[in-house]
Amino acid sequence: MYALREALAAFRRAPLLTGLSAAMVGLALFVVGLFALAAYNLQLALESVEERVEIVAYLREEARTDEIALAEQELSSLPEVESVEIVTKDEALEIARRELPEFREVFTDLDVNPLPASIEIRLKAGHRDPSSVDHVARQAGQYPIVEDVRFGREWVDKVFTIRRMAAITTAVMGIAFALVALLIIGTAVRMAVFARRDEIRIMRLVGARDRFIRLPFLLEGALTGFAGGVLAIALTWLTYRAVFHWVFSIEWIPLSWVGAGLLAGVLFGTFASSLAVRRYLREVGE
Amino acid sequence: MIKLIDVSKEYPRRGLALDGVSFHVRKGEFAFLTGHSGSGKSTTLRLIHMADRPTSGEVRVSGFSSSRTSPRDVWKLRRRVGFCFQDFRLLPNRTALENVAFALEVTGAGRKAIHTRAQRLLSQVGLAPKAGAMVHELSGGEQQRVAIARALVNDPLVLLADEPTGNLDERATRGIMELFWEINQLGMAVLMATHDLELVRRYPNARLLELDQGRLVYDSAAAEAGEAV
C-alpha cells in the first residue's frame, strides 16, 4: 500500500521528470511499434504471395479416370496437402480462353484440344517451404499417369529467401530496438532514482528493509513503462491511420501484439527500475 | 551495548583510518568521541552503524557483530541505533512532522499510529508548535531537533551523533546538548563525536574517548580505573 502510494506520489511530486521518463519510454516503444506494424504487414504480404504456391501435375493423354481418382485420393491424404483439384482437358481449354483473351481465336479454331488434363495441388500454410513443395512434387511425379510436374522452383525459392531474410531482419532489428528501449527506460528510471537519493539514504538510515526501499521504485518503473506503452500504442495507431488514409491500405497489428507491447512496457520499466535501484543501493553502500 | 575489539579500518586511497581501537560503551552511558579532523571519529560511528565494515577486529552493537551480520540484516541493527548528523539530512520538501512520519512509515509503523507517534516525538524534542513548518522555515537548531526526533522513531537503545552541533550557534548548541542529556537520562546510551573540547568540558560526568590519527589515545573510564587504553 505504502509502495503504491509512494509510486503514485512520485508522479505528483515530480510530474515533469516522470512525464519525461514516460515520454522517453513511449518514444522508444513507438519505434518498436512502427517496426512491428511494418513487420506485420510484410508478413501478411508474404503470406498472400505464398498462398499462390501451387503444384501442377500434367497428366498423360491415356490416363484413365480411375487412375486419376486414385492419385487424387492418395495425394489428398499427404499431411502437407490442403486441397487437390482435377482439371480436365476441357476445363483447361476453358480456363485458357478466359485467362488468355489475346489467344482466344487460336483456342477457338482448334480441331483437337492440345491442353493436357492436370492435378492442381495446394499446400497447407506452414508447408509452403521449398523442401515440402519438392517432396509433394516428387510424390506426384511418381504416378505413371503424370507426364510432368511444375511448381516454379525458382519462384518458390525466391519467396522463401525473402521470407527468411525478413524473419532474420525482424528478429535482429526487433532485439536492437528493444535494447535501445531498455537503455532509454533504464536511464529515465535512474534519473528518477537519483532525484530521490536523499529519501533512499534516510530510509536506510532509519532501518528500512531494502525490498521496502525498492518496491516503490519498481512500481514507479512499471507505471512509467505502462504509461509509455500506452503512448507508444497511441502514436503507432495514429501513424497507422495516417498511412491507411493517405498512402496505402495496411492492416492494424493484432490485439495480442498490442497487449504484448503494453506488457513489454511494464516489464521493461520494472526491469530497468530494478537494475537502477539495485545499482544505486550498492553505490550508497550499506 | 557497543563494543569495539581491536578494530582497524583501512581505505584503499586514504590509508589507515582506525588502528587497533578497542572500547566498550555500556547501556545508559553518555560518551564523547573527540579528536581532530581526520582522527577517525566519523569512521568509528560508521562502523558502529555498520555503514562500513572493519578491515580487522570486530564491532559488536546490541547483539549484532560486524563479522556475522549479513548486509541483508543490517536494517535490524539500524532500528536499535539512532543516528544524527551535522548536516541534519532532512527531506527539504516536507514539513517537520512529515520528516518524522516518513521515518516511521518506512520502518513499517501502522498508519494510524504514525501521526500520533510523530507528534509525540516532536513534543519530546520541544518542536510540537512547529510540526507543520517546512524544513527551510526552521532554524538550524530546530532542524537538528527534527533530526533527533527522527532518530528516536524506533526507540533505539543507543543514539549516535556525528558533530550534531557543528552547524549551530552557541544558544542552539546548548539547547541541543540539553536535549541529548535528557534523552540519555531516559536510559538511552549516547555516543557523540565532536572536535569541540569546550563543549566536552561542560559535561564532566560524561565519558571521554579521544582519538588521534586513528588510535584511541585517551579513555576517561580507563583512566579512572587506572588502566591503560
Coordinates of N, CA and C in Angstrom, one line a residue, chain A residues 62-210:
Chain A
E62 N -3.4 -40.8 -72.1 CA -4.1 -42.1 -71.9 C -4.5 -42.4 -70.4
A63 N -4.3 -41.4 -69.6 CA -4.7 -41.6 -68.1 C -6.2 -41.9 -68.0
R64 N -6.5 -43.0 -67.2 CA -7.9 -43.4 -67.1 C -8.4 -42.7 -65.8
T65 N -9.8 -42.6 -65.9 CA -10.5 -41.9 -64.8 C -10.2 -42.5 -63.4
D66 N -10.2 -43.9 -63.3 CA -10.0 -44.5 -62.0 C -8.5 -44.3 -61.5
E67 N -7.6 -44.2 -62.5 CA -6.2 -43.9 -62.1 C -6.1 -42.5 -61.6
I68 N -6.8 -41.6 -62.2 CA -6.7 -40.2 -61.8 C -7.3 -40.0 -60.4
A69 N -8.5 -40.7 -60.2 CA -9.2 -40.6 -58.9 C -8.3 -41.2 -57.8
L70 N -7.6 -42.3 -58.1 CA -6.7 -42.9 -57.1 C -5.6 -41.9 -56.7
A71 N -5.0 -41.3 -57.7 CA -3.9 -40.3 -57.5 C -4.4 -39.2 -56.7
E72 N -5.7 -38.7 -57.0 CA -6.3 -37.6 -56.3 C -6.4 -37.9 -54.8
Q73 N -6.9 -39.1 -54.6 CA -7.2 -39.6 -53.2 C -5.9 -39.7 -52.4
E74 N -4.9 -40.3 -53.0 CA -3.6 -40.5 -52.3 C -2.9 -39.2 -52.0
L75 N -2.9 -38.3 -53.0 CA -2.2 -37.0 -52.8 C -3.0 -36.2 -51.8
S76 N -4.3 -36.3 -51.7 CA -5.1 -35.6 -50.7 C -4.7 -36.0 -49.3
S77 N -4.3 -37.3 -49.2 CA -4.0 -37.7 -47.8 C -2.6 -37.3 -47.3
L78 N -1.8 -36.7 -48.1 CA -0.5 -36.3 -47.7 C -0.7 -35.2 -46.6
P79 N 0.1 -35.2 -45.6 CA -0.1 -34.2 -44.5 C 0.2 -32.7 -44.9
E80 N 1.0 -32.5 -46.0 CA 1.3 -31.2 -46.4 C 0.2 -30.6 -47.3
V81 N -0.7 -31.5 -47.8 CA -1.6 -31.0 -48.9 C -2.9 -30.5 -48.3
E82 N -3.3 -29.3 -48.8 CA -4.6 -28.7 -48.3 C -5.7 -29.1 -49.2
S83 N -5.5 -29.0 -50.6 CA -6.6 -29.4 -51.5 C -6.0 -29.9 -52.8
V84 N -6.7 -30.8 -53.4 CA -6.3 -31.3 -54.7 C -7.5 -31.2 -55.7
E85 N -7.2 -30.6 -56.8 CA -8.3 -30.4 -57.8 C -7.9 -31.0 -59.2
I86 N -8.9 -31.7 -59.8 CA -8.6 -32.2 -61.1 C -9.1 -31.2 -62.1
V87 N -8.3 -30.9 -63.1 CA -8.7 -30.0 -64.2 C -8.7 -30.8 -65.5
T88 N -9.8 -31.0 -66.0 CA -9.9 -31.9 -67.2 C -9.4 -31.1 -68.4
K89 N -9.3 -31.8 -69.5 CA -8.8 -31.1 -70.8 C -9.7 -30.0 -71.2
D90 N -11.0 -30.3 -71.1 CA -12.0 -29.2 -71.5 C -11.9 -28.0 -70.5
E91 N -11.8 -28.3 -69.2 CA -11.7 -27.2 -68.3 C -10.4 -26.4 -68.5
A92 N -9.3 -27.1 -68.9 CA -8.1 -26.4 -69.1 C -8.3 -25.5 -70.3
L93 N -9.0 -25.9 -71.3 CA -9.2 -25.1 -72.5 C -10.1 -23.9 -72.2
E94 N -11.1 -24.1 -71.4 CA -12.0 -23.1 -71.0 C -11.2 -22.0 -70.2
I95 N -10.3 -22.5 -69.3 CA -9.5 -21.5 -68.5 C -8.6 -20.7 -69.4
A96 N -8.0 -21.4 -70.3 CA -7.0 -20.8 -71.2 C -7.8 -19.7 -72.0
R97 N -9.0 -20.0 -72.5 CA -9.7 -19.0 -73.2 C -10.0 -17.8 -72.4
R98 N -10.4 -18.1 -71.1 CA -10.8 -17.0 -70.2 C -9.6 -16.1 -69.8
E99 N -8.5 -16.8 -69.4 CA -7.4 -16.1 -68.9 C -6.4 -15.5 -69.9
L100 N -6.5 -16.1 -71.1 CA -5.6 -15.6 -72.2 C -6.5 -15.1 -73.4
P101 N -7.1 -14.0 -73.2 CA -8.1 -13.5 -74.2 C -7.4 -13.2 -75.6
E102 N -6.1 -12.8 -75.5 CA -5.4 -12.5 -76.8 C -5.2 -13.7 -77.7
F103 N -5.3 -14.9 -77.1 CA -5.2 -16.1 -77.9 C -6.5 -16.8 -78.1
R104 N -7.6 -16.0 -77.8 CA -8.9 -16.7 -77.9 C -9.2 -17.3 -79.2
E105 N -8.8 -16.6 -80.3 CA -9.1 -17.1 -81.7 C -8.4 -18.4 -81.9
V106 N -7.1 -18.5 -81.4 CA -6.3 -19.7 -81.6 C -7.0 -20.9 -81.0
F107 N -7.5 -20.6 -79.7 CA -8.1 -21.7 -79.0 C -9.5 -22.1 -79.5
T108 N -10.1 -21.1 -80.3 CA -11.5 -21.4 -80.8 C -11.4 -22.3 -82.1
D109 N -10.4 -22.0 -82.9 CA -10.3 -22.7 -84.2 C -9.7 -24.1 -84.1
L110 N -9.5 -24.6 -82.9 CA -8.8 -25.9 -82.8 C -9.7 -27.1 -83.2
D111 N -9.1 -28.1 -83.9 CA -9.8 -29.3 -84.2 C -9.6 -30.3 -83.0
V112 N -8.4 -30.3 -82.4 CA -8.1 -31.1 -81.3 C -7.6 -30.3 -80.1
N113 N -8.1 -30.6 -78.9 CA -7.7 -29.8 -77.7 C -6.3 -30.3 -77.4
P114 N -5.3 -29.3 -77.5 CA -3.8 -29.7 -77.2 C -3.5 -29.7 -75.7
L115 N -4.4 -29.1 -74.9 CA -4.0 -28.9 -73.5 C -4.3 -30.2 -72.7
P116 N -3.3 -30.5 -71.8 CA -3.4 -31.8 -71.0 C -4.3 -31.6 -69.8
A117 N -4.9 -32.7 -69.3 CA -5.6 -32.6 -68.0 C -4.5 -32.5 -66.9
S118 N -4.9 -32.0 -65.8 CA -3.9 -31.9 -64.7 C -4.5 -32.0 -63.3
I119 N -3.6 -32.3 -62.4 CA -4.0 -32.3 -61.0 C -3.3 -31.1 -60.3
E120 N -4.1 -30.2 -59.8 CA -3.6 -29.0 -59.1 C -3.6 -29.2 -57.6
I121 N -2.4 -29.1 -57.0 CA -2.3 -29.3 -55.6 C -1.9 -28.1 -54.9
R122 N -2.7 -27.8 -53.8 CA -2.4 -26.6 -52.9 C -1.9 -27.1 -51.6
L123 N -0.9 -26.4 -51.1 CA -0.3 -26.9 -49.8 C -0.9 -26.1 -48.6
K124 N -0.8 -26.7 -47.4 CA -1.3 -26.0 -46.2 C -0.3 -25.0 -45.8
A125 N -0.8 -23.9 -45.1 CA 0.1 -22.9 -44.6 C 1.1 -23.6 -43.6
G126 N 2.3 -23.1 -43.7 CA 3.4 -23.8 -42.9 C 4.1 -24.9 -43.7
H127 N 3.5 -25.3 -44.8 CA 4.1 -26.4 -45.6 C 4.4 -25.9 -47.0
R128 N 4.6 -24.5 -47.1 CA 4.9 -24.0 -48.4 C 6.3 -23.7 -48.6
D129 N 7.2 -24.3 -47.9 CA 8.6 -24.1 -48.0 C 9.2 -25.0 -49.1
P130 N 10.4 -24.7 -49.6 CA 10.9 -25.4 -50.8 C 11.0 -26.9 -50.6
S131 N 11.3 -27.3 -49.4 CA 11.5 -28.8 -49.2 C 10.2 -29.5 -49.2
S132 N 9.1 -28.9 -48.6 CA 7.8 -29.5 -48.6 C 7.2 -29.6 -50.1
V133 N 7.4 -28.4 -50.8 CA 7.0 -28.4 -52.2 C 7.6 -29.4 -53.0
D134 N 9.0 -29.6 -52.8 CA 9.7 -30.5 -53.5 C 9.3 -32.0 -53.2
H135 N 9.0 -32.2 -51.9 CA 8.6 -33.5 -51.5 C 7.3 -33.9 -52.2
V136 N 6.3 -33.0 -52.1 CA 4.9 -33.3 -52.7 C 5.1 -33.5 -54.2
A137 N 5.9 -32.6 -54.8 CA 6.1 -32.7 -56.3 C 6.7 -34.0 -56.7
R138 N 7.6 -34.5 -55.9 CA 8.2 -35.8 -56.2 C 7.2 -37.0 -56.1
Q139 N 6.4 -36.9 -55.0 CA 5.3 -37.9 -54.8 C 4.3 -37.9 -56.0
A140 N 4.0 -36.7 -56.5 CA 3.0 -36.6 -57.6 C 3.7 -37.1 -58.9
G141 N 5.0 -36.9 -59.0 CA 5.7 -37.3 -60.3 C 5.9 -38.8 -60.4
Q142 N 5.7 -39.5 -59.3 CA 5.9 -41.0 -59.3 C 4.7 -41.7 -59.9
Y143 N 3.6 -41.1 -60.1 CA 2.5 -41.8 -60.8 C 2.8 -41.9 -62.3
P144 N 2.6 -43.1 -62.9 CA 2.8 -43.3 -64.3 C 1.9 -42.4 -65.2
I145 N 0.8 -42.0 -64.6 CA -0.1 -41.2 -65.5 C 0.3 -39.7 -65.5
V146 N 1.3 -39.4 -64.7 CA 1.8 -38.0 -64.7 C 2.9 -37.9 -65.7
E147 N 2.8 -36.9 -66.5 CA 3.8 -36.7 -67.6 C 4.9 -35.7 -67.1
D148 N 4.4 -34.7 -66.4 CA 5.3 -33.6 -66.0 C 4.8 -32.9 -64.7
V149 N 5.7 -32.5 -63.9 CA 5.2 -31.7 -62.7 C 5.9 -30.3 -62.7
R150 N 5.1 -29.3 -62.5 CA 5.6 -27.9 -62.5 C 5.2 -27.2 -61.2
F151 N 6.1 -26.5 -60.6 CA 5.7 -25.7 -59.4 C 6.6 -24.4 -59.3
G152 N 7.3 -24.1 -60.3 CA 8.1 -22.8 -60.3 C 9.1 -22.8 -59.2
R153 N 10.1 -23.7 -59.3 CA 11.1 -23.9 -58.3 C 11.7 -22.5 -57.9
E154 N 12.1 -21.8 -59.0 CA 12.8 -20.5 -58.7 C 11.9 -19.5 -57.9
W155 N 10.7 -19.5 -58.3 CA 9.7 -18.6 -57.6 C 9.6 -19.0 -56.1
V156 N 9.4 -20.3 -55.9 CA 9.3 -20.7 -54.5 C 10.6 -20.4 -53.7
D157 N 11.7 -20.7 -54.4 CA 13.0 -20.4 -53.7 C 13.1 -18.9 -53.3
K158 N 12.8 -18.0 -54.3 CA 12.9 -16.6 -54.1 C 12.0 -16.2 -52.9
V159 N 10.7 -16.6 -53.0 CA 9.7 -16.3 -52.0 C 10.3 -16.6 -50.6
F160 N 10.9 -17.8 -50.5 CA 11.3 -18.3 -49.2 C 12.6 -17.6 -48.7
T161 N 13.4 -17.2 -49.7 CA 14.6 -16.5 -49.4 C 14.2 -15.1 -48.8
I162 N 13.2 -14.5 -49.4 CA 12.7 -13.2 -48.9 C 12.1 -13.4 -47.5
R163 N 11.4 -14.4 -47.4 CA 10.8 -14.7 -46.1 C 11.8 -14.9 -45.0
R164 N 12.8 -15.7 -45.3 CA 13.9 -15.9 -44.3 C 14.6 -14.6 -43.9
M165 N 14.9 -13.8 -45.0 CA 15.6 -12.5 -44.8 C 14.7 -11.6 -43.9
A166 N 13.4 -11.6 -44.2 CA 12.5 -10.8 -43.4 C 12.5 -11.2 -42.0
A167 N 12.5 -12.6 -41.8 CA 12.4 -13.1 -40.4 C 13.7 -12.7 -39.6
I168 N 14.8 -12.9 -40.3 CA 16.1 -12.6 -39.6 C 16.2 -11.1 -39.3
T169 N 15.8 -10.2 -40.3 CA 15.8 -8.8 -40.1 C 14.9 -8.4 -39.0
T170 N 13.7 -9.0 -39.0 CA 12.7 -8.7 -37.9 C 13.3 -9.0 -36.6
A171 N 13.9 -10.2 -36.5 CA 14.4 -10.6 -35.2 C 15.6 -9.7 -34.7
V172 N 16.5 -9.4 -35.6 CA 17.7 -8.6 -35.3 C 17.3 -7.2 -34.9
M173 N 16.5 -6.6 -35.8 CA 16.1 -5.2 -35.6 C 15.2 -5.1 -34.4
G174 N 14.3 -6.1 -34.2 CA 13.4 -6.1 -33.0 C 14.2 -6.1 -31.7
I175 N 15.2 -7.0 -31.7 CA 16.1 -7.1 -30.5 C 16.9 -5.8 -30.3
A176 N 17.4 -5.2 -31.4 CA 18.1 -4.0 -31.3 C 17.3 -2.8 -30.8
F177 N 16.0 -2.7 -31.3 CA 15.1 -1.7 -30.9 C 14.7 -1.9 -29.4
A178 N 14.5 -3.2 -29.1 CA 14.2 -3.5 -27.7 C 15.3 -3.1 -26.7
L179 N 16.6 -3.3 -27.1 CA 17.7 -3.0 -26.3 C 17.8 -1.5 -26.1
V180 N 17.6 -0.8 -27.3 CA 17.6 0.7 -27.2 C 16.6 1.2 -26.2
A181 N 15.3 0.6 -26.3 CA 14.2 1.0 -25.5 C 14.6 0.7 -24.0
L182 N 15.3 -0.4 -23.8 CA 15.7 -0.8 -22.4 C 16.7 0.2 -21.8
L183 N 17.6 0.6 -22.7 CA 18.6 1.6 -22.2 C 18.0 2.9 -21.9
I184 N 17.0 3.3 -22.8 CA 16.4 4.6 -22.5 C 15.5 4.5 -21.2
I185 N 14.8 3.4 -21.1 CA 14.0 3.3 -19.9 C 14.9 3.3 -18.6
G186 N 16.0 2.5 -18.8 CA 16.9 2.4 -17.6 C 17.4 3.8 -17.2
T187 N 17.8 4.6 -18.2 CA 18.3 6.0 -18.0 C 17.2 6.8 -17.3
A188 N 16.0 6.7 -17.9 CA 14.9 7.5 -17.3 C 14.6 7.2 -15.8
V189 N 14.6 5.8 -15.6 CA 14.4 5.4 -14.2 C 15.5 5.8 -13.3
R190 N 16.7 5.7 -13.8 CA 17.9 6.1 -13.0 C 17.8 7.6 -12.6
M191 N 17.3 8.4 -13.5 CA 17.1 9.8 -13.2 C 16.1 10.0 -12.1
A192 N 15.1 9.2 -12.1 CA 14.1 9.2 -11.1 C 14.6 8.8 -9.7
V193 N 15.4 7.7 -9.8 CA 16.0 7.2 -8.5 C 17.0 8.2 -8.0
F194 N 17.8 8.8 -8.9 CA 18.8 9.8 -8.4 C 18.1 11.0 -7.8
A195 N 17.0 11.4 -8.4 CA 16.2 12.5 -7.8 C 15.8 12.3 -6.4
R196 N 15.7 11.0 -6.1 CA 15.1 10.6 -4.7 C 16.2 10.0 -3.8
R197 N 17.5 10.3 -4.2 CA 18.6 9.7 -3.4 C 18.6 10.0 -1.9
D198 N 18.1 11.3 -1.6 CA 18.1 11.6 -0.2 C 17.1 10.8 0.6
E199 N 16.0 10.5 0.0 CA 15.0 9.6 0.6 C 15.5 8.3 0.8
I200 N 16.2 7.7 -0.2 CA 16.8 6.4 -0.1 C 17.8 6.3 1.1
R201 N 18.7 7.4 1.2 CA 19.7 7.4 2.3 C 19.0 7.4 3.6
I202 N 17.9 8.2 3.7 CA 17.2 8.3 5.0 C 16.5 7.0 5.3
M203 N 15.9 6.4 4.3 CA 15.3 5.1 4.5 C 16.3 4.1 5.1
R204 N 17.5 4.1 4.5 CA 18.5 3.1 5.0 C 18.9 3.5 6.5
L205 N 19.0 4.8 6.7 CA 19.5 5.3 8.0 C 18.6 4.9 9.1
V206 N 17.3 4.9 8.9 CA 16.3 4.5 10.0 C 16.0 3.1 10.0
G207 N 16.6 2.3 9.0 CA 16.4 0.8 9.1 C 15.2 0.3 8.2
A208 N 15.0 0.9 7.1 CA 14.0 0.4 6.2 C 14.7 -0.8 5.5
R209 N 13.9 -1.8 5.2 CA 14.5 -3.0 4.5 C 14.7 -2.7 3.0
D210 N 15.7 -3.3 2.4 CA 16.0 -3.0 1.0 C 14.8 -3.2 0.1

